[in-house]
One Martini backbone bead per residue (centre of mass of N, CA, C, O) as a GRO file, in nm:
protein
  513
    1MET     BB    1   0.058   0.062  -0.022
    2TRP     BB    2   0.339   0.236   0.054
    3ALA     BB    3   0.549   0.195  -0.171
    4ILE     BB    4   0.502   0.420  -0.379
    5PRO     BB    5   0.532   0.675  -0.196
    6LEU     BB    6   0.818   0.603  -0.095
    7LEU     BB    7   0.959   0.589  -0.367
    8LEU     BB    8   0.890   0.878  -0.446
    9LEU     BB    9   1.037   1.020  -0.216
   10PHE     BB   10   1.329   0.909  -0.272
   11ARG     BB   11   1.340   1.012  -0.564
   12LEU     BB   12   1.317   1.315  -0.500
   13GLN     BB   13   1.572   1.328  -0.326
   14ARG     BB   14   1.768   1.248  -0.553
   15TYR     BB   15   1.704   1.484  -0.743
   16ALA     BB   16   1.800   1.704  -0.548
   17ILE     BB   17   2.095   1.612  -0.528
   18ASP     BB   18   2.167   1.626  -0.830
   19ALA     BB   19   2.106   1.932  -0.859
   20ARG     BB   20   2.327   2.037  -0.676
   21ARG     BB   21   2.582   1.929  -0.837
   22LEU     BB   22   2.473   2.089  -1.114
   23HIS     BB   23   2.374   2.384  -1.039
   24ARG     BB   24   2.047   2.348  -1.015
   25THR     BB   25   1.881   2.545  -0.822
   26SER     BB   26   1.581   2.542  -0.904
   27ALA     BB   27   1.555   2.233  -0.916
   28HIS     BB   28   1.633   2.177  -0.626
   29TYR     BB   29   1.398   2.331  -0.492
   30ALA     BB   30   1.170   2.180  -0.631
   31TRP     BB   31   1.235   1.893  -0.532
   32THR     BB   32   1.230   1.960  -0.231
   33VAL     BB   33   0.936   2.051  -0.214
   34LEU     BB   34   0.811   1.789  -0.322
   35ALA     BB   35   0.924   1.607  -0.101
   36ALA     BB   36   0.788   1.753   0.136
   37LEU     BB   37   0.494   1.716   0.036
   38CYS     BB   38   0.498   1.410   0.026
   39ALA     BB   39   0.560   1.369   0.326
   40ALA     BB   40   0.317   1.523   0.439
   41VAL     BB   41   0.096   1.353   0.307
   42LEU     BB   42   0.181   1.080   0.424
   43VAL     BB   43   0.151   1.160   0.723
   44ALA     BB   44  -0.145   1.252   0.716
   45VAL     BB   45  -0.274   0.990   0.615
   46THR     BB   46  -0.163   0.810   0.838
   47ALA     BB   47  -0.295   0.960   1.075
   48VAL     BB   48  -0.590   0.926   0.991
   49ILE     BB   49  -0.599   0.618   0.978
   50THR     BB   50  -0.500   0.562   1.266
   51ILE     BB   51  -0.723   0.713   1.420
   52ALA     BB   52  -0.960   0.558   1.301
   53LEU     BB   53  -0.876   0.278   1.409
   54PHE     BB   54  -0.880   0.355   1.709
   55GLN     BB   55  -1.184   0.443   1.725
   56VAL     BB   56  -1.285   0.138   1.629
   57GLY     BB   57  -1.063  -0.064   1.789
   58LEU     BB   58  -0.809  -0.099   1.571
   59TRP     BB   59  -0.513  -0.067   1.700
   60TRP     BB   60  -0.341  -0.284   1.558
   61ALA     BB   61  -0.386  -0.166   1.273
   62GLY     BB   62  -0.263   0.113   1.336
   63LEU     BB   63   0.025   0.010   1.393
   64ILE     BB   64   0.068  -0.124   1.119
   65THR     BB   65   0.032   0.142   0.959
   66LEU     BB   66   0.251   0.322   1.102
   67GLY     BB   67   0.513   0.175   1.048
   68PRO     BB   68   0.559   0.164   0.726
   69ALA     BB   69   0.504   0.488   0.699
   70GLY     BB   70   0.637   0.650   0.944
   71VAL     BB   71   0.932   0.556   0.981
   72PRO     BB   72   1.065   0.638   0.705
   73VAL     BB   73   0.994   0.945   0.751
   74LEU     BB   74   1.064   0.989   1.075
   75GLY     BB   75   1.333   0.842   1.133
   76LEU     BB   76   1.545   1.054   1.044
   77ALA     BB   77   1.455   1.274   1.243
   78LEU     BB   78   1.498   1.107   1.501
   79VAL     BB   79   1.795   1.051   1.468
   80ARG     BB   80   1.896   1.352   1.445
   81ARG     BB   81   1.713   1.491   1.691
   82VAL     BB   82   1.738   1.251   1.921
   83PHE     BB   83   1.938   1.002   1.927
   84VAL     BB   84   2.209   1.143   1.874
   85PRO     BB   85   2.209   1.366   2.099
   86LEU     BB   86   2.160   1.131   2.329
   87GLY     BB   87   2.323   0.856   2.252
   88TRP     BB   88   2.120   0.638   2.109
   89TYR     BB   89   2.242   0.377   1.936
   90ARG     BB   90   2.020   0.161   1.926
   91ALA     BB   91   1.790   0.337   1.820
   92ALA     BB   92   1.944   0.436   1.570
   93TYR     BB   93   1.970   0.160   1.443
   94VAL     BB   94   1.672   0.083   1.415
   95PHE     BB   95   1.571   0.343   1.261
   96GLY     BB   96   1.784   0.331   1.037
   97TYR     BB   97   1.689   0.059   0.926
   98ALA     BB   98   1.380   0.145   0.874
   99SER     BB   99   1.451   0.423   0.694
  100ARG     BB  100   1.628   0.223   0.477
  101PRO     BB  101   1.526   0.096   0.221
  102GLY     BB  102   1.660  -0.213   0.083
  103LYS     BB  103   1.941  -0.417   0.040
  104ASP     BB  104   2.115  -0.232   0.283
  105PRO     BB  105   2.015  -0.108   0.582
  106GLY     BB  106   2.264  -0.165   0.778
  107ALA     BB  107   2.459   0.055   0.690
  108TYR     BB  108   2.319   0.307   0.807
  109ALA     BB  109   2.272   0.200   1.094
  110LEU     BB  110   2.573   0.178   1.174
  111CYS     BB  111   2.645   0.480   1.138
  112VAL     BB  112   2.436   0.613   1.335
  113ALA     BB  113   2.536   0.465   1.582
  114ALA     BB  114   2.822   0.592   1.579
  115TRP     BB  115   2.721   0.882   1.589
  116ALA     BB  116   2.579   0.861   1.866
  117LEU     BB  117   2.827   0.770   2.034
  118GLY     BB  118   2.979   1.050   2.016
  119ARG     BB  119   2.788   1.183   2.247
  120ALA     BB  120   2.826   0.888   2.429
  121PRO     BB  121   3.085   0.745   2.517
  122SER     BB  122   3.163   0.383   2.514
  123ALA     BB  123   3.286   0.070   2.541
  124SER     BB  124   3.025  -0.093   2.496
  125GLY     BB  125   2.930   0.055   2.242
  126GLU     BB  126   3.178  -0.003   2.066
  127ALA     BB  127   3.155  -0.312   2.084
  128TRP     BB  128   2.871  -0.335   1.961
  129ILE     BB  129   2.944  -0.209   1.685
  130ALA     BB  130   3.200  -0.375   1.610
  131SER     BB  131   3.061  -0.653   1.597
  132ARG     BB  132   2.876  -0.573   1.353
  133ARG     BB  133   3.096  -0.487   1.160
  134ASN     BB  134   3.267  -0.764   1.152
  135THR     BB  135   3.024  -0.933   1.016
  136ARG     BB  136   3.078  -0.752   0.765
  137VAL     BB  137   3.125  -0.931   0.470
  138PRO     BB  138   3.273  -0.746   0.301
  139LEU     BB  139   3.414  -0.454   0.264
  140GLY     BB  140   3.283  -0.116   0.300
  141ASP     BB  141   3.177   0.203   0.344
  142ALA     BB  142   3.029   0.157   0.616
  143GLU     BB  143   3.271   0.044   0.781
  144VAL     BB  144   3.453   0.293   0.748
  145VAL     BB  145   3.262   0.510   0.867
  146THR     BB  146   3.227   0.376   1.139
  147THR     BB  147   3.527   0.387   1.219
  148ALA     BB  148   3.549   0.694   1.200
  149LEU     BB  149   3.333   0.758   1.419
  150LEU     BB  150   3.481   0.609   1.645
  151ALA     BB  151   3.733   0.787   1.634
  152ALA     BB  152   3.583   1.053   1.695
  153ALA     BB  153   3.483   0.957   1.980
  154ARG     BB  154   3.811   0.955   2.060
  155ASP     BB  155   3.940   1.221   1.921
  156ASP     BB  156   4.037   1.101   1.626
  157ILE     BB  157   4.028   1.307   1.368
  158ALA     BB  158   4.246   1.228   1.165
  159THR     BB  159   4.148   0.938   1.117
  160ALA     BB  160   3.861   1.007   1.035
  161ARG     BB  161   3.935   1.177   0.787
  162THR     BB  162   4.088   0.959   0.630
  163LEU     BB  163   3.858   0.748   0.615
  164MET     BB  164   3.646   0.916   0.477
  165ARG     BB  165   3.815   0.971   0.215
  166SER     BB  166   3.865   0.660   0.140
  167THR     BB  167   3.577   0.587   0.024
  168LEU     BB  168   3.635   0.681  -0.276
  169MET     BB  169   3.786   0.393  -0.344
  170LEU     BB  170   3.520   0.247  -0.323
  171ALA     BB  171   3.280   0.062  -0.492
  172GLU     BB  172   3.103   0.071  -0.260
  173SER     BB  173   2.775   0.257  -0.265
  174HIS     BB  174   2.604   0.441  -0.024
  175PRO     BB  175   2.432   0.722  -0.032
  176ALA     BB  176   2.378   0.770   0.275
  177VAL     BB  177   2.672   0.728   0.366
  178ARG     BB  178   2.809   0.941   0.186
  179GLU     BB  179   2.645   1.178   0.293
  180LEU     BB  180   2.752   1.157   0.584
  181ALA     BB  181   3.053   1.189   0.517
  182GLY     BB  182   3.034   1.466   0.376
  183GLU     BB  183   2.919   1.616   0.623
  184TRP     BB  184   3.153   1.567   0.815
  185LEU     BB  185   3.373   1.704   0.641
  186ALA     BB  186   3.236   1.979   0.627
  187CYS     BB  187   3.228   2.035   0.933
  188ASP     BB  188   3.530   2.006   0.980
  189ALA     BB  189   3.621   2.233   0.789
  190ALA     BB  190   3.454   2.460   0.924
  191GLU     BB  191   3.584   2.439   1.206
  192ARG     BB  192   3.883   2.504   1.076
  193GLY     BB  193   3.853   2.703   0.820
  194ALA     BB  194   3.868   2.507   0.550
  195TRP     BB  195   3.738   2.628   0.267
  196ARG     BB  196   3.886   2.483   0.033
  197GLU     BB  197   3.759   2.194   0.095
  198LEU     BB  198   3.462   2.325  -0.008
  199ASP     BB  199   3.511   2.334  -0.281
  200THR     BB  200   3.406   2.218  -0.590
  201ASP     BB  201   3.707   2.062  -0.634
  202ALA     BB  202   3.695   1.899  -0.390
  203VAL     BB  203   3.649   1.624  -0.203
  204ALA     BB  204   3.362   1.691  -0.088
  205ALA     BB  205   3.226   1.709  -0.385
  206ARG     BB  206   3.219   1.375  -0.416
  207PHE     BB  207   2.980   1.395  -0.240
  208PRO     BB  208   2.686   1.388  -0.134
  209ALA     BB  209   2.450   1.649  -0.075
  210SER     BB  210   2.351   1.774   0.191
  211PRO     BB  211   2.204   2.040   0.328
  212MET     BB  212   2.455   2.108   0.500
  213THR     BB  213   2.668   2.091   0.277
  214PHE     BB  214   2.540   2.299   0.090
  215LEU     BB  215   2.570   2.534   0.285
  216LEU     BB  216   2.883   2.521   0.336
  217GLU     BB  217   2.962   2.564   0.041
  218GLY     BB  218   2.838   2.848   0.021
  219ILE     BB  219   3.008   2.974   0.244
  220ALA     BB  220   3.283   2.916   0.117
  221ALA     BB  221   3.238   3.079  -0.143
  222CYS     BB  222   3.207   3.348   0.009
  223MET     BB  223   3.478   3.351   0.160
  224LEU     BB  224   3.640   3.321  -0.136
  225ARG     BB  225   3.501   3.467  -0.371
  226ASP     BB  226   3.345   3.309  -0.568
  227GLU     BB  227   3.188   3.316  -0.875
  228HIS     BB  228   2.965   3.088  -0.752
  229ALA     BB  229   2.848   3.243  -0.537
  230PRO     BB  230   2.595   3.294  -0.348
  231LYS     BB  231   2.346   3.472  -0.280
  232ALA     BB  232   2.163   3.583  -0.026
  233PHE     BB  233   1.901   3.430  -0.093
  234GLU     BB  234   2.027   3.149  -0.146
  235LEU     BB  235   2.168   3.117   0.128
  236HIS     BB  236   1.904   3.133   0.293
  237ALA     BB  237   1.774   2.888   0.160
  238ARG     BB  238   1.981   2.683   0.257
  239TRP     BB  239   1.942   2.743   0.558
  240VAL     BB  240   1.642   2.655   0.577
  241MET     BB  241   1.700   2.348   0.475
  242ALA     BB  242   1.882   2.320   0.706
  243PRO     BB  243   2.007   2.217   0.983
  244TYR     BB  244   2.093   2.391   1.253
  245ARG     BB  245   2.027   2.711   1.234
  246ARG     BB  246   2.139   2.836   1.495
  247ALA     BB  247   2.443   2.748   1.445
  248THR     BB  248   2.466   2.872   1.131
  249ARG     BB  249   2.399   3.176   1.129
  250PRO     BB  250   2.680   3.313   1.181
  251LEU     BB  251   2.806   3.207   0.916
  252VAL     BB  252   2.618   3.352   0.723
  253GLN     BB  253   2.683   3.639   0.815
  254GLN     BB  254   2.986   3.624   0.763
  255ALA     BB  255   2.971   3.564   0.457
  256LEU     BB  256   2.804   3.831   0.382
  257ASN     BB  257   3.042   4.030   0.521
  258VAL     BB  258   3.251   3.969   0.318
  259ALA     BB  259   3.501   4.112   0.169
  260PRO     BB  260   3.698   4.086  -0.101
  261GLU     BB  261   3.968   4.160   0.079
  262GLN     BB  262   3.856   3.926   0.314
  263ALA     BB  263   3.928   3.659   0.227
  264THR     BB  264   3.918   3.340   0.352
  265VAL     BB  265   4.204   3.167   0.474
  266THR     BB  266   4.435   2.933   0.528
  267ALA     BB  267   4.749   2.823   0.604
  268THR     BB  268   4.724   2.591   0.369
  269ASP     BB  269   4.653   2.760   0.111
  270VAL     BB  270   4.903   2.962   0.166
  271GLU     BB  271   5.235   3.010   0.107
  272PRO     BB  272   5.462   3.180   0.247
  273GLU     BB  273   5.703   3.383   0.216
  274ALA     BB  274   6.010   3.438   0.271
  275ASP     BB  275   6.164   3.611   0.576
  276ILE     BB  276   6.492   3.668   0.568
  277ALA     BB  277   6.712   3.844   0.775
  278THR     BB  278   6.949   3.920   0.520
  279PRO     BB  279   7.177   4.109   0.444
  280PRO     BB  280   7.344   4.157   0.143
  281GLU     BB  281   7.630   4.250   0.278
  282ARG     BB  282   7.681   3.988   0.369
  283ALA     BB  283   7.844   3.724   0.410
  284PRO     BB  284   7.789   3.401   0.328
  285LEU     BB  285   7.818   3.271   0.612
  286PRO     BB  286   7.634   3.457   0.785
  287ARG     BB  287   7.388   3.415   0.603
  288ALA     BB  288   7.357   3.108   0.649
  289ILE     BB  289   7.322   3.117   0.955
  290ALA     BB  290   7.071   3.298   0.957
  291ALA     BB  291   6.894   3.110   0.784
  292HIS     BB  292   6.907   2.863   0.970
  293LEU     BB  293   6.782   2.992   1.222
  294ALA     BB  294   6.514   3.077   1.085
  295PHE     BB  295   6.429   2.792   0.993
  296GLY     BB  296   6.429   2.651   1.279
  297ALA     BB  297   6.229   2.871   1.423
  298GLY     BB  298   6.028   2.843   1.206
  299ARG     BB  299   5.840   2.776   0.937
  300ALA     BB  300   5.855   2.500   0.740
  301THR     BB  301   5.937   2.551   0.403
  302ALA     BB  302   6.024   2.534   0.079
  303THR     BB  303   6.142   2.820   0.067
  304THR     BB  304   6.324   2.821   0.323
  305PHE     BB  305   6.482   2.569   0.247
  306CYS     BB  306   6.605   2.666  -0.019
  307THR     BB  307   6.744   2.918   0.096
  308THR     BB  308   6.930   2.772   0.298
  309VAL     BB  309   7.081   2.581   0.103
  310ARG     BB  310   7.192   2.801  -0.085
  311ALA     BB  311   7.351   2.949   0.132
  312TRP     BB  312   7.542   2.712   0.200
  313ASP     BB  313   7.655   2.661  -0.083
  314ALA     BB  314   7.777   2.944  -0.111
  315ALA     BB  315   7.958   2.934   0.144
  316LEU     BB  316   8.122   2.655   0.085
  317THR     BB  317   8.219   2.783  -0.217
  318ASP     BB  318   8.357   3.022  -0.103
  319PRO     BB  319   8.667   3.169  -0.095
  320THR     BB  320   8.641   3.317   0.176
  321THR     BB  321   8.595   3.070   0.351
  322HIS     BB  322   8.856   2.920   0.281
  323THR     BB  323   9.049   3.142   0.375
  324TRP     BB  324   8.955   3.152   0.669
  325LEU     BB  325   9.022   2.853   0.735
  326ALA     BB  326   9.321   2.862   0.668
  327ARG     BB  327   9.400   3.074   0.880
  328ARG     BB  328   9.297   2.913   1.126
  329ALA     BB  329   9.486   2.671   1.082
  330ILE     BB  330   9.749   2.829   1.119
  331GLU     BB  331   9.689   2.950   1.402
  332LEU     BB  332   9.638   2.638   1.519
  333ASP     BB  333   9.827   2.428   1.396
  334ALA     BB  334   9.715   2.248   1.179
  335PRO     BB  335   9.694   1.993   0.995
  336LEU     BB  336   9.694   1.848   0.711
  337GLY     BB  337   9.363   1.875   0.587
  338ALA     BB  338   9.171   2.035   0.786
  339VAL     BB  339   8.980   2.189   0.597
  340ASP     BB  340   8.845   1.950   0.455
  341ARG     BB  341   8.747   1.813   0.714
  342ALA     BB  342   8.572   2.049   0.814
  343LEU     BB  343   8.382   2.058   0.569
  344ARG     BB  344   8.272   1.769   0.597
  345GLU     BB  345   8.162   1.797   0.886
  346LEU     BB  346   7.978   2.040   0.830
  347THR     BB  347   7.805   1.905   0.614
  348THR     BB  348   7.693   1.681   0.796
  349VAL     BB  349   7.561   1.855   1.016
  350ILE     BB  350   7.377   2.021   0.833
  351SER     BB  351   7.231   1.788   0.692
  352ASP     BB  352   7.108   1.659   0.944
  353ASP     BB  353   6.940   1.901   1.036
  354LEU     BB  354   6.780   1.954   0.772
  355ALA     BB  355   6.663   1.666   0.742
  356ARG     BB  356   6.498   1.664   1.000
  357ILE     BB  357   6.312   1.901   0.925
  358ALA     BB  358   6.215   1.792   0.648
  359ASP     BB  359   6.082   1.534   0.752
  360ALA     BB  360   5.876   1.668   0.942
  361ALA     BB  361   5.765   1.859   0.685
  362ARG     BB  362   5.774   1.716   0.407
  363LEU     BB  363   6.028   1.785   0.227
  364GLY     BB  364   6.193   1.847  -0.048
  365ALA     BB  365   6.446   1.849  -0.246
  366PRO     BB  366   6.649   2.083  -0.343
  367ALA     BB  367   6.760   2.290  -0.622
  368SER     BB  368   7.091   2.229  -0.530
  369HIS     BB  369   7.437   2.249  -0.652
  370GLY     BB  370   7.589   2.130  -0.372
  371PRO     BB  371   7.697   2.002  -0.085
  372ILE     BB  372   7.414   2.021   0.053
  373GLY     BB  373   7.214   1.957  -0.175
  374GLU     BB  374   7.330   1.672  -0.250
  375ALA     BB  375   7.318   1.544   0.030
  376LEU     BB  376   7.012   1.579   0.070
  377ALA     BB  377   6.911   1.426  -0.175
  378ARG     BB  378   7.029   1.154  -0.094
  379ARG     BB  379   6.908   1.130   0.189
  380LEU     BB  380   6.605   1.166   0.126
  381ARG     BB  381   6.571   0.958  -0.096
  382HIS     BB  382   6.691   0.700   0.044
  383GLY     BB  383   6.540   0.713   0.309
  384ARG     BB  384   6.252   0.698   0.188
  385LEU     BB  385   6.291   0.444   0.023
  386ASP     BB  386   6.361   0.255   0.258
  387ALA     BB  387   6.097   0.300   0.415
  388LEU     BB  388   5.908   0.192   0.196
  389GLU     BB  389   6.028  -0.091   0.164
  390ASP     BB  390   5.975  -0.176   0.455
  391ALA     BB  391   5.668  -0.145   0.445
  392PHE     BB  392   5.616  -0.346   0.210
  393ASN     BB  393   5.751  -0.589   0.346
  394ALA     BB  394   5.560  -0.598   0.590
  395TRP     BB  395   5.304  -0.646   0.429
  396ILE     BB  396   5.389  -0.919   0.290
  397ALA     BB  397   5.475  -1.068   0.551
  398ARG     BB  398   5.194  -1.077   0.677
  399ARG     BB  399   5.071  -1.245   0.452
  400ASP     BB  400   5.258  -1.492   0.485
  401GLN     BB  401   5.174  -1.546   0.776
  402TYR     BB  402   4.878  -1.592   0.711
  403VAL     BB  403   4.920  -1.839   0.524
  404HIS     BB  404   5.084  -2.021   0.737
  405ARG     BB  405   4.844  -1.911   0.945
  406GLY     BB  406   4.517  -1.982   0.926
  407GLN     BB  407   4.413  -1.883   1.216
  408LEU     BB  408   4.414  -1.564   1.130
  409ALA     BB  409   4.149  -1.523   0.962
  410SER     BB  410   3.963  -1.439   1.232
  411ALA     BB  411   4.167  -1.202   1.366
  412ARG     BB  412   4.129  -1.007   1.103
  413PRO     BB  413   3.977  -0.750   1.014
  414PRO     BB  414   3.913  -0.576   0.728
  415ILE     BB  415   3.971  -0.289   0.843
  416ASP     BB  416   4.275  -0.346   0.891
  417GLU     BB  417   4.354  -0.376   0.600
  418TRP     BB  418   4.267  -0.091   0.517
  419ARG     BB  419   4.440   0.077   0.716
  420GLU     BB  420   4.712  -0.025   0.612
  421PHE     BB  421   4.686   0.075   0.324
  422ILE     BB  422   4.638   0.377   0.383
  423ALA     BB  423   4.902   0.426   0.535
  424LEU     BB  424   5.087   0.342   0.298
  425GLN     BB  425   4.978   0.542   0.089
  426ASN     BB  426   5.045   0.800   0.248
  427ALA     BB  427   5.350   0.748   0.266
  428TYR     BB  428   5.396   0.744  -0.037
  429ALA     BB  429   5.283   1.025  -0.105
  430ALA     BB  430   5.476   1.186   0.078
  431ALA     BB  431   5.742   1.090  -0.050
  432VAL     BB  432   5.686   1.164  -0.357
  433THR     BB  433   5.625   1.460  -0.309
  434ALA     BB  434   5.909   1.524  -0.185
  435GLY     BB  435   6.096   1.356  -0.407
  436GLY     BB  436   5.956   1.319  -0.668
  437VAL     BB  437   5.989   1.160  -0.968
  438GLU     BB  438   6.236   0.988  -0.902
  439LEU     BB  439   6.120   0.848  -0.650
  440ARG     BB  440   5.870   0.731  -0.787
  441ARG     BB  441   6.024   0.543  -0.986
  442LEU     BB  442   6.176   0.382  -0.759
  443ALA     BB  443   5.911   0.292  -0.585
  444PHE     BB  444   5.705   0.147  -0.776
  445PRO     BB  445   5.797  -0.150  -0.828
  446HIS     BB  446   5.755  -0.242  -0.534
  447ALA     BB  447   5.461  -0.156  -0.510
  448PHE     BB  448   5.352  -0.328  -0.744
  449THR     BB  449   5.429  -0.610  -0.653
  450THR     BB  450   5.296  -0.604  -0.375
  451GLY     BB  451   5.010  -0.500  -0.452
  452SER     BB  452   4.935  -0.728  -0.651
  453ASN     BB  453   4.952  -0.961  -0.448
  454MET     BB  454   4.745  -0.848  -0.249
  455ALA     BB  455   4.504  -0.822  -0.442
  456ALA     BB  456   4.485  -1.123  -0.519
  457TRP     BB  457   4.448  -1.232  -0.231
  458LEU     BB  458   4.195  -1.069  -0.150
  459TRP     BB  459   4.015  -1.179  -0.378
  460ASN     BB  460   4.064  -1.502  -0.372
  461GLU     BB  461   4.072  -1.560  -0.050
  462LEU     BB  462   3.894  -1.319   0.110
  463ARG     BB  463   3.678  -1.158  -0.067
  464GLU     BB  464   3.800  -0.850  -0.097
  465PHE     BB  465   3.699  -0.658  -0.342
  466SER     BB  466   3.727  -0.355  -0.268
  467ILE     BB  467   4.020  -0.356  -0.177
  468SER     BB  468   4.144  -0.474  -0.431
  469HIS     BB  469   4.041  -0.254  -0.627
  470ALA     BB  470   4.179  -0.013  -0.488
  471ILE     BB  471   4.467  -0.109  -0.534
  472SER     BB  472   4.453  -0.132  -0.843
  473GLN     BB  473   4.378   0.164  -0.895
  474TRP     BB  474   4.631   0.288  -0.767
  475LEU     BB  475   4.841   0.142  -0.946
  476LEU     BB  476   4.740   0.261  -1.211
  477GLU     BB  477   4.793   0.558  -1.147
  478GLU     BB  478   5.099   0.519  -1.104
  479ALA     BB  479   5.166   0.398  -1.380
  480LEU     BB  480   5.078   0.650  -1.540
  481ALA     BB  481   5.281   0.847  -1.401
  482VAL     BB  482   5.552   0.664  -1.490
  483GLY     BB  483   5.511   0.478  -1.756
  484ASP     BB  484   5.419   0.168  -1.712
  485ALA     BB  485   5.316  -0.057  -1.936
  486GLU     BB  486   5.278  -0.325  -1.784
  487ALA     BB  487   5.116  -0.206  -1.545
  488ILE     BB  488   4.888  -0.087  -1.715
  489GLU     BB  489   4.779  -0.348  -1.835
  490LEU     BB  490   4.718  -0.492  -1.566
  491GLY     BB  491   4.540  -0.269  -1.442
  492HIS     BB  492   4.313  -0.281  -1.654
  493ARG     BB  493   4.231  -0.573  -1.600
  494ASN     BB  494   4.165  -0.548  -1.297
  495CYS     BB  495   3.962  -0.296  -1.319
  496ALA     BB  496   3.751  -0.455  -1.513
  497LEU     BB  497   3.640  -0.593  -1.289
  498ARG     BB  498   3.372  -0.695  -1.124
  499VAL     BB  499   3.233  -0.558  -0.827
  500PRO     BB  500   3.107  -0.694  -0.563
  501THR     BB  501   2.804  -0.603  -0.392
  502ARG     BB  502   2.532  -0.551  -0.178
  503LEU     BB  503   2.366  -0.414  -0.431
  504ASP     BB  504   2.351  -0.686  -0.552
  505ASP     BB  505   2.159  -0.955  -0.646
  506ASP     BB  506   2.427  -1.173  -0.656
  507PHE     BB  507   2.600  -1.159  -0.393
  508ALA     BB  508   2.560  -1.427  -0.238
  509SER     BB  509   2.653  -1.615  -0.474
  510THR     BB  510   2.940  -1.501  -0.494
  511LEU     BB  511   3.039  -1.593  -0.207
  512ASP     BB  512   2.975  -1.915  -0.264
  513ARG     BB  513   3.204  -1.977  -0.488
   0.00000   0.00000   0.00000
């Protein structure tokens, strides 16, 4: 009886979301209004029928009528407005399950339960949610988002942010789960003032836009004075349609009051130019020392790093420095070769200190061809390459241990496999970003061999199709970046395989094969 109205309601909501992402503002508002009217009519008709049944004494029939029609419509509002703020994760799970009909309602239920737990964290609640998450195999986006929300409940926001973004790599996609992940990322970026992350070309824009996400994206566009920034009327319209209007009203006012010359950016949006107070009349050696002290005491950036290395290279190759060292050697009656030995030792000490700071700030080797620049290039490149190879070796060694000890098959949840891969991928990305194209080409063969073996094992042995596909997709992107023809061919074959997900009709039979 209620199937057609419910399907119509969810279809209207999907049309509204699609219109948001296509910047069809008028269409988005029209679909949203139609969805709201459909929901209102459905609730009103259900209420009338239920009251009538109660009045004639058929209360049991009234309850039966209320459940299938009322819960899907009101369940989402109850989850967001009541159960999540109160921290009632069990109730959020039940109503989340009932309010998302489809092939996999448990996906959204698990996520909203973890969301509610964040308001009232408890060890028992985390264990209750984790036990249900671990029974869901193979891994999909719902399990990753649930783990991210559990990490956020422990105030591990960095881990939560990384896991939320990693869902974009997974083939399994539940629209409601992705919408929740996108909203969390949008709220996190707004809280940090990282408005660039909410721009239309950023990661957050690849998630379905909930009303809250749509509002925050409009605020970000106003803050950055984007050419597509909504006008005052449109921004207020987004604010009216979004939840938590009392909390977001100050942000709306702030966005509308930003002058063009006051566009808000974060410290990570624009890297400031170096401002090293080194008078040009100074000799090369004092200038290098001053640059080094300023670099170590201030914020380490690629600009300040390059300036410091070039200053040292100029100082250590300057004839004035060599003449001064030779005079000091004569004054101190130093043995023959003392100047060269002092230069080598000084180069080592300077390189060690600069490499330590560069590693901490994940800076690449500067383009300076001198004693310090070349020493740093070798040190940073080989050190990072060795660290990556050790990480990949540990990854495949754990797989080999898993194969030789079959009893570990039930001891390692799929989410741990995913977290290990994401950590390794992030380490690889940080190293090749800092080390440049040369380091990327050196690191890729080992990554490709190890990753291909892991992807095949995860697909064939553990039936973790989404994780395996994500690894293959990442390896293909890296192969295209370095131009490895053999890896590109294998990557295309692996990525062309159909990835079974819980949203497929034949998913259960696929697992039984």
